[in-house]
PDB file of C-alpha atoms in Angstrom:
ATOM      1  CA  UNK A   1      16.968 -25.977 -93.187  1.00  0.00           C
ATOM      2  CA  UNK A   2      17.303 -22.236 -93.622  1.00  0.00           C
ATOM      3  CA  UNK A   3      14.566 -21.640 -91.039  1.00  0.00           C
ATOM      4  CA  UNK A   4      16.340 -23.941 -88.578  1.00  0.00           C
ATOM      5  CA  UNK A   5      19.622 -22.085 -89.017  1.00  0.00           C
ATOM      6  CA  UNK A   6      17.835 -18.777 -88.579  1.00  0.00           C
ATOM      7  CA  UNK A   7      16.250 -19.949 -85.338  1.00  0.00           C
ATOM      8  CA  UNK A   8      19.587 -21.229 -84.023  1.00  0.00           C
ATOM      9  CA  UNK A   9      21.202 -17.913 -84.893  1.00  0.00           C
ATOM     10  CA  UNK A  10      18.520 -16.046 -82.946  1.00  0.00           C
ATOM     11  CA  UNK A  11      18.946 -18.328 -79.960  1.00  0.00           C
ATOM     12  CA  UNK A  12      22.722 -17.882 -80.073  1.00  0.00           C
ATOM     13  CA  UNK A  13      22.347 -14.117 -80.276  1.00  0.00           C
ATOM     14  CA  UNK A  14      19.933 -14.015 -77.342  1.00  0.00           C
ATOM     15  CA  UNK A  15      22.239 -16.133 -75.183  1.00  0.00           C
ATOM     16  CA  UNK A  16      25.205 -13.939 -76.080  1.00  0.00           C
ATOM     17  CA  UNK A  17      23.189 -10.829 -75.207  1.00  0.00           C
ATOM     18  CA  UNK A  18      22.286 -12.378 -71.850  1.00  0.00           C
ATOM     19  CA  UNK A  19      25.897 -11.813 -70.839  1.00  0.00           C
ATOM     20  CA  UNK A  20      26.478  -8.658 -72.918  1.00  0.00           C
ATOM     21  CA  UNK A  21      26.954  -5.076 -71.810  1.00  0.00           C
ATOM     22  CA  UNK A  22      29.407  -3.435 -69.468  1.00  0.00           C
ATOM     23  CA  UNK A  23      28.949  -5.378 -66.227  1.00  0.00           C
ATOM     24  CA  UNK A  24      25.378  -6.072 -67.465  1.00  0.00           C
ATOM     25  CA  UNK A  25      24.282  -2.636 -66.193  1.00  0.00           C
ATOM     26  CA  UNK A  26      20.938  -1.376 -67.537  1.00  0.00           C
ATOM     27  CA  UNK A  27      21.339  -2.782 -71.049  1.00  0.00           C
ATOM     28  CA  UNK A  28      17.937  -4.493 -71.375  1.00  0.00           C
ATOM     29  CA  UNK A  29      15.108  -2.613 -73.089  1.00  0.00           C
ATOM     30  CA  UNK A  30      11.749  -4.096 -72.035  1.00  0.00           C
ATOM     31  CA  UNK A  31       9.055  -4.633 -74.644  1.00  0.00           C
ATOM     32  CA  UNK A  32       6.493  -2.985 -72.385  1.00  0.00           C
ATOM     33  CA  UNK A  33       7.088   0.420 -70.774  1.00  0.00           C
ATOM     34  CA  UNK A  34       8.857   0.263 -67.429  1.00  0.00           C
ATOM     35  CA  UNK A  35       6.617   1.336 -64.554  1.00  0.00           C
ATOM     36  CA  UNK A  36       8.735   3.458 -62.229  1.00  0.00           C
ATOM     37  CA  UNK A  37       8.099   2.789 -58.539  1.00  0.00           C
ATOM     38  CA  UNK A  38       9.541   5.176 -55.989  1.00  0.00           C
ATOM     39  CA  UNK A  39      11.052   3.610 -52.880  1.00  0.00           C
ATOM     40  CA  UNK A  40      12.067   5.394 -49.694  1.00  0.00           C
ATOM     41  CA  UNK A  41      15.078   4.459 -47.558  1.00  0.00           C
ATOM     42  CA  UNK A  42      12.766   3.426 -44.717  1.00  0.00           C
ATOM     43  CA  UNK A  43      10.743   1.120 -46.971  1.00  0.00           C
ATOM     44  CA  UNK A  44      13.859  -0.650 -48.267  1.00  0.00           C
ATOM     45  CA  UNK A  45      15.528  -1.261 -44.886  1.00  0.00           C
ATOM     46  CA  UNK A  46      14.303  -3.247 -41.898  1.00  0.00           C
ATOM     47  CA  UNK A  47      16.374  -1.253 -39.413  1.00  0.00           C
ATOM     48  CA  UNK A  48      17.361   2.242 -38.338  1.00  0.00           C
ATOM     49  CA  UNK A  49      20.701   3.536 -39.540  1.00  0.00           C
ATOM     50  CA  UNK A  50      23.423   4.099 -36.966  1.00  0.00           C
ATOM     51  CA  UNK A  51      24.050   7.818 -36.313  1.00  0.00           C
ATOM     52  CA  UNK A  52      27.803   7.365 -36.833  1.00  0.00           C
ATOM     53  CA  UNK A  53      27.178   6.118 -40.385  1.00  0.00           C
ATOM     54  CA  UNK A  54      26.106   9.548 -41.630  1.00  0.00           C
ATOM     55  CA  UNK A  55      29.006   9.529 -44.120  1.00  0.00           C
ATOM     56  CA  UNK A  56      27.192   6.714 -45.917  1.00  0.00           C
ATOM     57  CA  UNK A  57      24.191   8.931 -46.643  1.00  0.00           C
ATOM     58  CA  UNK A  58      23.199   9.480 -50.261  1.00  0.00           C
ATOM     59  CA  UNK A  59      20.360  11.006 -52.251  1.00  0.00           C
ATOM     60  CA  UNK A  60      18.583   8.913 -54.862  1.00  0.00           C
ATOM     61  CA  UNK A  61      18.646  10.533 -58.333  1.00  0.00           C
ATOM     62  CA  UNK A  62      15.368  11.700 -59.837  1.00  0.00           C
ATOM     63  CA  UNK A  63      13.725   9.476 -62.437  1.00  0.00           C
ATOM     64  CA  UNK A  64      15.662   9.836 -65.715  1.00  0.00           C
ATOM     65  CA  UNK A  65      18.406  11.947 -64.119  1.00  0.00           C
ATOM     66  CA  UNK A  66      21.856  11.570 -65.693  1.00  0.00           C
ATOM     67  CA  UNK A  67      24.622  11.611 -63.073  1.00  0.00           C
ATOM     68  CA  UNK A  68      28.202  12.538 -64.013  1.00  0.00           C
ATOM     69  CA  UNK A  69      27.334  12.303 -67.700  1.00  0.00           C
ATOM     70  CA  UNK A  70      26.840   8.511 -67.576  1.00  0.00           C
ATOM     71  CA  UNK A  71      23.862   7.313 -69.623  1.00  0.00           C
ATOM     72  CA  UNK A  72      22.150   3.917 -69.640  1.00  0.00           C
ATOM     73  CA  UNK A  73      21.434   2.057 -72.859  1.00  0.00           C
ATOM     74  CA  UNK A  74      17.822   1.522 -71.795  1.00  0.00           C
ATOM     75  CA  UNK A  75      17.274   5.091 -70.574  1.00  0.00           C
ATOM     76  CA  UNK A  76      17.233   4.156 -66.881  1.00  0.00           C
ATOM     77  CA  UNK A  77      20.104   6.555 -66.178  1.00  0.00           C
ATOM     78  CA  UNK A  78      19.030   7.097 -62.553  1.00  0.00           C
ATOM     79  CA  UNK A  79      19.635   3.432 -61.702  1.00  0.00           C
ATOM     80  CA  UNK A  80      23.315   3.602 -62.736  1.00  0.00           C
ATOM     81  CA  UNK A  81      24.002   5.591 -59.562  1.00  0.00           C
ATOM     82  CA  UNK A  82      23.377   4.506 -56.008  1.00  0.00           C
ATOM     83  CA  UNK A  83      19.680   4.407 -55.195  1.00  0.00           C
ATOM     84  CA  UNK A  84      17.337   2.970 -52.593  1.00  0.00           C
ATOM     85  CA  UNK A  85      17.304  -0.837 -52.806  1.00  0.00           C
ATOM     86  CA  UNK A  86      14.513  -2.690 -54.566  1.00  0.00           C
ATOM     87  CA  UNK A  87      11.899  -3.888 -52.103  1.00  0.00           C
ATOM     88  CA  UNK A  88      12.351  -7.519 -51.126  1.00  0.00           C
ATOM     89  CA  UNK A  89       8.680  -8.278 -51.851  1.00  0.00           C
ATOM     90  CA  UNK A  90       9.186  -7.045 -55.418  1.00  0.00           C
ATOM     91  CA  UNK A  91      12.339  -9.132 -55.811  1.00  0.00           C
ATOM     92  CA  UNK A  92      10.580 -12.261 -54.578  1.00  0.00           C
ATOM     93  CA  UNK A  93       7.177 -11.792 -56.234  1.00  0.00           C
ATOM     94  CA  UNK A  94       5.872 -14.987 -57.848  1.00  0.00           C
ATOM     95  CA  UNK A  95       6.434 -15.369 -61.594  1.00  0.00           C
ATOM     96  CA  UNK A  96       4.740 -17.436 -64.265  1.00  0.00           C
ATOM     97  CA  UNK A  97       6.644 -20.213 -66.017  1.00  0.00           C
ATOM     98  CA  UNK A  98       5.593 -22.349 -68.976  1.00  0.00           C
ATOM     99  CA  UNK A  99       6.196 -26.076 -68.576  1.00  0.00           C
ATOM    100  CA  UNK A 100       5.060 -29.266 -70.294  1.00  0.00           C
ATOM    101  CA  UNK A 101       3.174 -31.761 -68.110  1.00  0.00           C
ATOM    102  CA  UNK A 102       2.145 -35.076 -69.699  1.00  0.00           C
ATOM    103  CA  UNK A 103       2.614 -33.553 -73.128  1.00  0.00           C
ATOM    104  CA  UNK A 104       0.452 -30.520 -72.306  1.00  0.00           C
ATOM    105  CA  UNK A 105       1.906 -27.031 -72.050  1.00  0.00           C
ATOM    106  CA  UNK A 106       0.881 -25.316 -68.827  1.00  0.00           C
ATOM    107  CA  UNK A 107       1.566 -21.973 -67.181  1.00  0.00           C
ATOM    108  CA  UNK A 108       2.465 -22.325 -63.497  1.00  0.00           C
ATOM    109  CA  UNK A 109       3.155 -19.700 -60.845  1.00  0.00           C
ATOM    110  CA  UNK A 110       6.419 -20.187 -58.986  1.00  0.00           C
ATOM    111  CA  UNK A 111       7.994 -18.508 -55.982  1.00  0.00           C
ATOM    112  CA  UNK A 112      11.321 -16.769 -56.670  1.00  0.00           C
ATOM    113  CA  UNK A 113      12.855 -16.911 -53.174  1.00  0.00           C
ATOM    114  CA  UNK A 114      13.050 -19.515 -50.418  1.00  0.00           C
ATOM    115  CA  UNK A 115      11.227 -18.807 -47.164  1.00  0.00           C
ATOM    116  CA  UNK A 116      13.756 -16.439 -45.635  1.00  0.00           C
ATOM    117  CA  UNK A 117      12.703 -15.091 -42.241  1.00  0.00           C
ATOM    118  CA  UNK A 118      13.557 -11.397 -41.990  1.00  0.00           C
ATOM    119  CA  UNK A 119      13.322  -9.596 -38.687  1.00  0.00           C
ATOM    120  CA  UNK A 120      14.415  -6.459 -36.923  1.00  0.00           C
ATOM    121  CA  UNK A 121      17.796  -7.109 -35.330  1.00  0.00           C
ATOM    122  CA  UNK A 122      17.022  -4.825 -32.415  1.00  0.00           C
ATOM    123  CA  UNK A 123      20.164  -2.866 -33.223  1.00  0.00           C
ATOM    124  CA  UNK A 124      21.033  -0.097 -35.638  1.00  0.00           C
ATOM    125  CA  UNK A 125      22.817  -0.690 -38.931  1.00  0.00           C
ATOM    126  CA  UNK A 126      21.634  -4.165 -39.996  1.00  0.00           C
ATOM    127  CA  UNK A 127      18.793  -6.655 -40.140  1.00  0.00           C
ATOM    128  CA  UNK A 128      18.736 -10.352 -39.260  1.00  0.00           C
ATOM    129  CA  UNK A 129      17.724 -13.133 -41.647  1.00  0.00           C
ATOM    130  CA  UNK A 130      17.288 -16.854 -41.024  1.00  0.00           C
ATOM    131  CA  UNK A 131      18.021 -19.002 -44.090  1.00  0.00           C
ATOM    132  CA  UNK A 132      16.303 -22.402 -43.815  1.00  0.00           C
ATOM    133  CA  UNK A 133      18.138 -25.704 -44.114  1.00  0.00           C
ATOM    134  CA  UNK A 134      18.051 -26.826 -47.748  1.00  0.00           C
ATOM    135  CA  UNK A 135      19.940 -28.074 -50.800  1.00  0.00           C
ATOM    136  CA  UNK A 136      22.002 -25.551 -52.747  1.00  0.00           C
ATOM    137  CA  UNK A 137      23.733 -25.615 -56.138  1.00  0.00           C
ATOM    138  CA  UNK A 138      27.377 -24.663 -55.569  1.00  0.00           C
ATOM    139  CA  UNK A 139      30.314 -23.898 -57.857  1.00  0.00           C
ATOM    140  CA  UNK A 140      33.784 -22.604 -56.995  1.00  0.00           C
ATOM    141  CA  UNK A 141      34.647 -19.169 -58.340  1.00  0.00           C
ATOM    142  CA  UNK A 142      37.229 -19.295 -61.121  1.00  0.00           C
ATOM    143  CA  UNK A 143      40.734 -18.145 -60.112  1.00  0.00           C
ATOM    144  CA  UNK A 144      40.649 -15.179 -62.498  1.00  0.00           C
ATOM    145  CA  UNK A 145      37.256 -14.182 -61.132  1.00  0.00           C
ATOM    146  CA  UNK A 146      38.604 -14.268 -57.561  1.00  0.00           C
ATOM    147  CA  UNK A 147      41.417 -11.897 -58.504  1.00  0.00           C
ATOM    148  CA  UNK A 148      38.990  -9.396 -60.039  1.00  0.00           C
ATOM    149  CA  UNK A 149      36.002 -10.099 -57.724  1.00  0.00           C
ATOM    150  CA  UNK A 150      34.073 -10.994 -60.873  1.00  0.00           C
ATOM    151  CA  UNK A 151      31.631 -13.876 -60.985  1.00  0.00           C
ATOM    152  CA  UNK A 152      30.449 -13.649 -64.594  1.00  0.00           C
ATOM    153  CA  UNK A 153      32.454 -16.547 -66.042  1.00  0.00           C
ATOM    154  CA  UNK A 154      31.719 -18.749 -63.056  1.00  0.00           C
ATOM    155  CA  UNK A 155      28.019 -17.995 -63.202  1.00  0.00           C
ATOM    156  CA  UNK A 156      27.927 -18.801 -66.924  1.00  0.00           C
ATOM    157  CA  UNK A 157      29.389 -22.217 -66.142  1.00  0.00           C
ATOM    158  CA  UNK A 158      26.690 -22.852 -63.535  1.00  0.00           C
ATOM    159  CA  UNK A 159      24.095 -21.999 -66.179  1.00  0.00           C
ATOM    160  CA  UNK A 160      25.553 -23.962 -69.090  1.00  0.00           C
ATOM    161  CA  UNK A 161      26.926 -26.913 -67.102  1.00  0.00           C
ATOM    162  CA  UNK A 162      23.906 -27.470 -64.866  1.00  0.00           C
ATOM    163  CA  UNK A 163      20.878 -25.195 -64.895  1.00  0.00           C
ATOM    164  CA  UNK A 164      20.270 -25.225 -68.655  1.00  0.00           C
ATOM    165  CA  UNK A 165      20.802 -28.967 -69.367  1.00  0.00           C
ATOM    166  CA  UNK A 166      18.956 -29.991 -66.196  1.00  0.00           C
ATOM    167  CA  UNK A 167      16.079 -27.556 -66.680  1.00  0.00           C
ATOM    168  CA  UNK A 168      16.570 -25.995 -63.253  1.00  0.00           C
ATOM    169  CA  UNK A 169      15.079 -22.536 -63.106  1.00  0.00           C
ATOM    170  CA  UNK A 170      16.416 -19.366 -61.571  1.00  0.00           C
ATOM    171  CA  UNK A 171      16.000 -18.663 -57.852  1.00  0.00           C
ATOM    172  CA  UNK A 172      16.902 -15.680 -55.680  1.00  0.00           C
ATOM    173  CA  UNK A 173      19.049 -14.698 -53.978  1.00  0.00           C
ATOM    174  CA  UNK A 174      22.247 -15.784 -55.689  1.00  0.00           C
ATOM    175  CA  UNK A 175      24.847 -16.020 -52.934  1.00  0.00           C
ATOM    176  CA  UNK A 176      28.558 -15.371 -53.316  1.00  0.00           C
ATOM    177  CA  UNK A 177      30.778 -16.505 -50.444  1.00  0.00           C
ATOM    178  CA  UNK A 178      34.277 -15.048 -50.247  1.00  0.00           C
ATOM    179  CA  UNK A 179      36.925 -16.624 -48.018  1.00  0.00           C
ATOM    180  CA  UNK A 180      39.328 -14.082 -46.488  1.00  0.00           C
ATOM    181  CA  UNK A 181      42.941 -14.396 -45.380  1.00  0.00           C
ATOM    182  CA  UNK A 182      44.409 -12.796 -42.246  1.00  0.00           C
ATOM    183  CA  UNK A 183      44.672  -9.472 -44.102  1.00  0.00           C
ATOM    184  CA  UNK A 184      40.982  -9.660 -45.071  1.00  0.00           C
ATOM    185  CA  UNK A 185      41.870 -10.214 -48.699  1.00  0.00           C
ATOM    186  CA  UNK A 186      39.545 -12.418 -50.748  1.00  0.00           C
ATOM    187  CA  UNK A 187      41.425 -15.571 -51.686  1.00  0.00           C
ATOM    188  CA  UNK A 188      38.673 -17.972 -52.818  1.00  0.00           C
ATOM    189  CA  UNK A 189      34.959 -17.972 -53.422  1.00  0.00           C
ATOM    190  CA  UNK A 190      31.839 -19.964 -54.231  1.00  0.00           C
ATOM    191  CA  UNK A 191      28.562 -19.125 -55.939  1.00  0.00           C
ATOM    192  CA  UNK A 192      25.435 -20.777 -54.558  1.00  0.00           C
ATOM    193  CA  UNK A 193      21.803 -20.857 -55.661  1.00  0.00           C
ATOM    194  CA  UNK A 194      18.886 -22.380 -53.774  1.00  0.00           C
ATOM    195  CA  UNK A 195      17.536 -25.514 -55.438  1.00  0.00           C
ATOM    196  CA  UNK A 196      13.943 -24.661 -56.508  1.00  0.00           C
ATOM    197  CA  UNK A 197      11.153 -26.172 -54.364  1.00  0.00           C
ATOM    198  CA  UNK A 198      10.035 -28.507 -57.171  1.00  0.00           C
ATOM    199  CA  UNK A 199      13.563 -30.013 -57.255  1.00  0.00           C
ATOM    200  CA  UNK A 200      14.470 -29.589 -53.578  1.00  0.00           C
ATOM    201  CA  UNK A 201      13.696 -33.141 -52.412  1.00  0.00           C
ATOM    202  CA  UNK A 202      15.503 -34.741 -55.349  1.00  0.00           C
ATOM    203  CA  UNK A 203      17.919 -32.319 -57.059  1.00  0.00           C
ATOM    204  CA  UNK A 204      19.154 -33.407 -60.527  1.00  0.00           C
ATOM    205  CA  UNK A 205      22.613 -34.933 -60.229  1.00  0.00           C
ATOM    206  CA  UNK A 206      25.304 -32.757 -61.861  1.00  0.00           C
ATOM    207  CA  UNK A 207      27.140 -34.236 -64.833  1.00  0.00           C
ATOM    208  CA  UNK A 208      29.980 -31.751 -64.469  1.00  0.00           C
ATOM    209  CA  UNK A 209      32.667 -32.015 -61.797  1.00  0.00           C
ATOM    210  CA  UNK A 210      32.466 -28.223 -61.499  1.00  0.00           C
ATOM    211  CA  UNK A 211      29.007 -28.367 -59.913  1.00  0.00           C
ATOM    212  CA  UNK A 212      27.967 -29.937 -56.633  1.00  0.00           C
ATOM    213  CA  UNK A 213      24.779 -30.096 -54.593  1.00  0.00           C
ATOM    214  CA  UNK A 214      25.355 -29.238 -50.948  1.00  0.00           C
ATOM    215  CA  UNK A 215      22.943 -29.692 -48.067  1.00  0.00           C
ATOM    216  CA  UNK A 216      23.222 -26.665 -45.799  1.00  0.00           C
ATOM    217  CA  UNK A 217      21.937 -26.346 -42.283  1.00  0.00           C
ATOM    218  CA  UNK A 218      19.920 -23.307 -41.235  1.00  0.00           C
ATOM    219  CA  UNK A 219      21.941 -20.095 -41.039  1.00  0.00           C
ATOM    220  CA  UNK A 220      21.418 -16.859 -39.177  1.00  0.00           C
ATOM    221  CA  UNK A 221      22.914 -13.973 -41.132  1.00  0.00           C
ATOM    222  CA  UNK A 222      23.250 -10.218 -40.717  1.00  0.00           C
ATOM    223  CA  UNK A 223      22.814  -7.983 -43.754  1.00  0.00           C
ATOM    224  CA  UNK A 224      22.936  -4.437 -45.096  1.00  0.00           C
ATOM    225  CA  UNK A 225      20.933  -3.930 -48.331  1.00  0.00           C
ATOM    226  CA  UNK A 226      22.442  -1.773 -51.068  1.00  0.00           C
ATOM    227  CA  UNK A 227      20.845  -0.163 -54.112  1.00  0.00           C
ATOM    228  CA  UNK A 228      23.484  -0.365 -56.808  1.00  0.00           C
ATOM    229  CA  UNK A 229      26.054  -2.750 -58.219  1.00  0.00           C
ATOM    230  CA  UNK A 230      28.442  -5.215 -56.653  1.00  0.00           C
ATOM    231  CA  UNK A 231      31.563  -3.444 -57.968  1.00  0.00           C
ATOM    232  CA  UNK A 232      30.597  -0.065 -56.518  1.00  0.00           C
ATOM    233  CA  UNK A 233      33.052   1.241 -53.937  1.00  0.00           C
ATOM    234  CA  UNK A 234      30.074   2.111 -51.752  1.00  0.00           C
ATOM    235  CA  UNK A 235      28.975  -1.525 -51.791  1.00  0.00           C
ATOM    236  CA  UNK A 236      32.414  -2.736 -50.698  1.00  0.00           C
ATOM    237  CA  UNK A 237      32.168  -0.287 -47.792  1.00  0.00           C
ATOM    238  CA  UNK A 238      29.004  -1.991 -46.511  1.00  0.00           C
ATOM    239  CA  UNK A 239      31.030  -4.842 -44.964  1.00  0.00           C
ATOM    240  CA  UNK A 240      33.112  -2.313 -43.040  1.00  0.00           C
ATOM    241  CA  UNK A 241      29.952  -0.644 -41.717  1.00  0.00           C
ATOM    242  CA  UNK A 242      28.376  -4.017 -40.967  1.00  0.00           C
ATOM    243  CA  UNK A 243      31.436  -5.102 -38.980  1.00  0.00           C
ATOM    244  CA  UNK A 244      31.223  -1.915 -36.931  1.00  0.00           C
ATOM    245  CA  UNK A 245      27.498  -2.358 -36.267  1.00  0.00           C
ATOM    246  CA  UNK A 246      27.903  -6.022 -35.258  1.00  0.00           C
ATOM    247  CA  UNK A 247      30.873  -5.259 -33.008  1.00  0.00           C
ATOM    248  CA  UNK A 248      28.917  -2.458 -31.331  1.00  0.00           C
ATOM    249  CA  UNK A 249      26.027  -4.885 -30.812  1.00  0.00           C
ATOM    250  CA  UNK A 250      28.364  -7.465 -29.244  1.00  0.00           C
ATOM    251  CA  UNK A 251      27.419 -10.188 -31.737  1.00  0.00           C
ATOM    252  CA  UNK A 252      29.720 -12.977 -32.906  1.00  0.00           C
ATOM    253  CA  UNK A 253      30.072 -13.567 -36.631  1.00  0.00           C
ATOM    254  CA  UNK A 254      32.437 -15.295 -39.057  1.00  0.00           C
ATOM    255  CA  UNK A 255      34.890 -12.508 -39.711  1.00  0.00           C
ATOM    256  CA  UNK A 256      36.911 -14.609 -42.192  1.00  0.00           C
ATOM    257  CA  UNK A 257      33.991 -14.754 -44.674  1.00  0.00           C
ATOM    258  CA  UNK A 258      32.232 -12.050 -46.647  1.00  0.00           C
ATOM    259  CA  UNK A 259      28.949 -13.015 -48.319  1.00  0.00           C
ATOM    260  CA  UNK A 260      26.949 -11.264 -51.031  1.00  0.00           C
ATOM    261  CA  UNK A 261      23.266 -11.810 -51.771  1.00  0.00           C
ATOM    262  CA  UNK A 262      22.053 -10.684 -55.197  1.00  0.00           C
ATOM    263  CA  UNK A 263      18.327 -10.168 -55.784  1.00  0.00           C
ATOM    264  CA  UNK A 264      18.014  -8.112 -58.954  1.00  0.00           C
ATOM    265  CA  UNK A 265      18.473  -8.241 -62.715  1.00  0.00           C
ATOM    266  CA  UNK A 266      21.625  -6.231 -63.436  1.00  0.00           C
ATOM    267  CA  UNK A 267      20.505  -5.291 -66.917  1.00  0.00           C
ATOM    268  CA  UNK A 268      17.208  -3.760 -65.881  1.00  0.00           C
ATOM    269  CA  UNK A 269      15.589  -1.631 -63.191  1.00  0.00           C
ATOM    270  CA  UNK A 270      16.114  -0.960 -59.520  1.00  0.00           C
ATOM    271  CA  UNK A 271      18.833  -3.040 -57.851  1.00  0.00           C
ATOM    272  CA  UNK A 272      19.227  -4.882 -54.572  1.00  0.00           C
ATOM    273  CA  UNK A 273      22.463  -6.428 -53.330  1.00  0.00           C
ATOM    274  CA  UNK A 274      23.160  -7.273 -49.708  1.00  0.00           C
ATOM    275  CA  UNK A 275      26.424  -7.360 -47.783  1.00  0.00           C
ATOM    276  CA  UNK A 276      26.252 -10.260 -45.351  1.00  0.00           C
ATOM    277  CA  UNK A 277      28.023 -11.908 -42.442  1.00  0.00           C
ATOM    278  CA  UNK A 278      27.075 -15.327 -41.049  1.00  0.00           C
ATOM    279  CA  UNK A 279      26.507 -15.759 -37.331  1.00  0.00           C
ATOM    280  CA  UNK A 280      29.309 -17.773 -35.689  1.00  0.00           C
ATOM    281  CA  UNK A 281      26.886 -20.378 -34.343  1.00  0.00           C
ATOM    282  CA  UNK A 282      25.624 -21.266 -37.843  1.00  0.00           C
ATOM    283  CA  UNK A 283      26.862 -24.406 -39.583  1.00  0.00           C
ATOM    284  CA  UNK A 284      29.710 -24.153 -42.089  1.00  0.00           C
TER     285      UNK A 284
END
């Protein structure tokens, strides 16, 4: 009995730590040494920057550099400041999962991202992505989260109300869709995650009214990758720059929606978030 309670306590502590730390930033300390991989701006972006966006230039901190006296719990101080985004191939690299098949434990390799088609837009300032038609797990952002642009509490509900009890694994990117009013203020939002390929044809039915499975048509989207965190002022500015680039290119997009695509583990390592607009011709 004591051993059972001890195990439950450890599980509870690990779950609590999953959501611990200030905005989850660089709080995880890996068991094996972190292998630092340098990334250039050109490697992390599938486009040339617009000359008029020079004010958005930045210099990535050196490995281990402490900026403005802010230190990371795991020693990755340099990743607390803006840096070059994590490469998409590193974000989407296959990972091993342990699963039980016919009573036998097996290790299987799984893809982390759907088959997103990335291509040069032909213009400066953004790249073009085609998201395939598929089923997505969707939950509305809590009212308090909308007011603060947070998604933590809403994401936890997606995990505890659906992913954990249904055994549905993590997929990238995690999308956040913000609906804007006439003043471009965010008034409502949804979090969406691609249903993994092994569940795609028959997604587990949600037991909670908070969760729904939505079938989305293919979408063409325009993005600007960002190396940093979703609450950074520089990240919020990426939609302004993206609007300018799209307007200069003469492209039509849904100006009443701002989308985020998150590809990285906030508590550890190099980050990649993307500011996104959906092409007007794409389905709702």
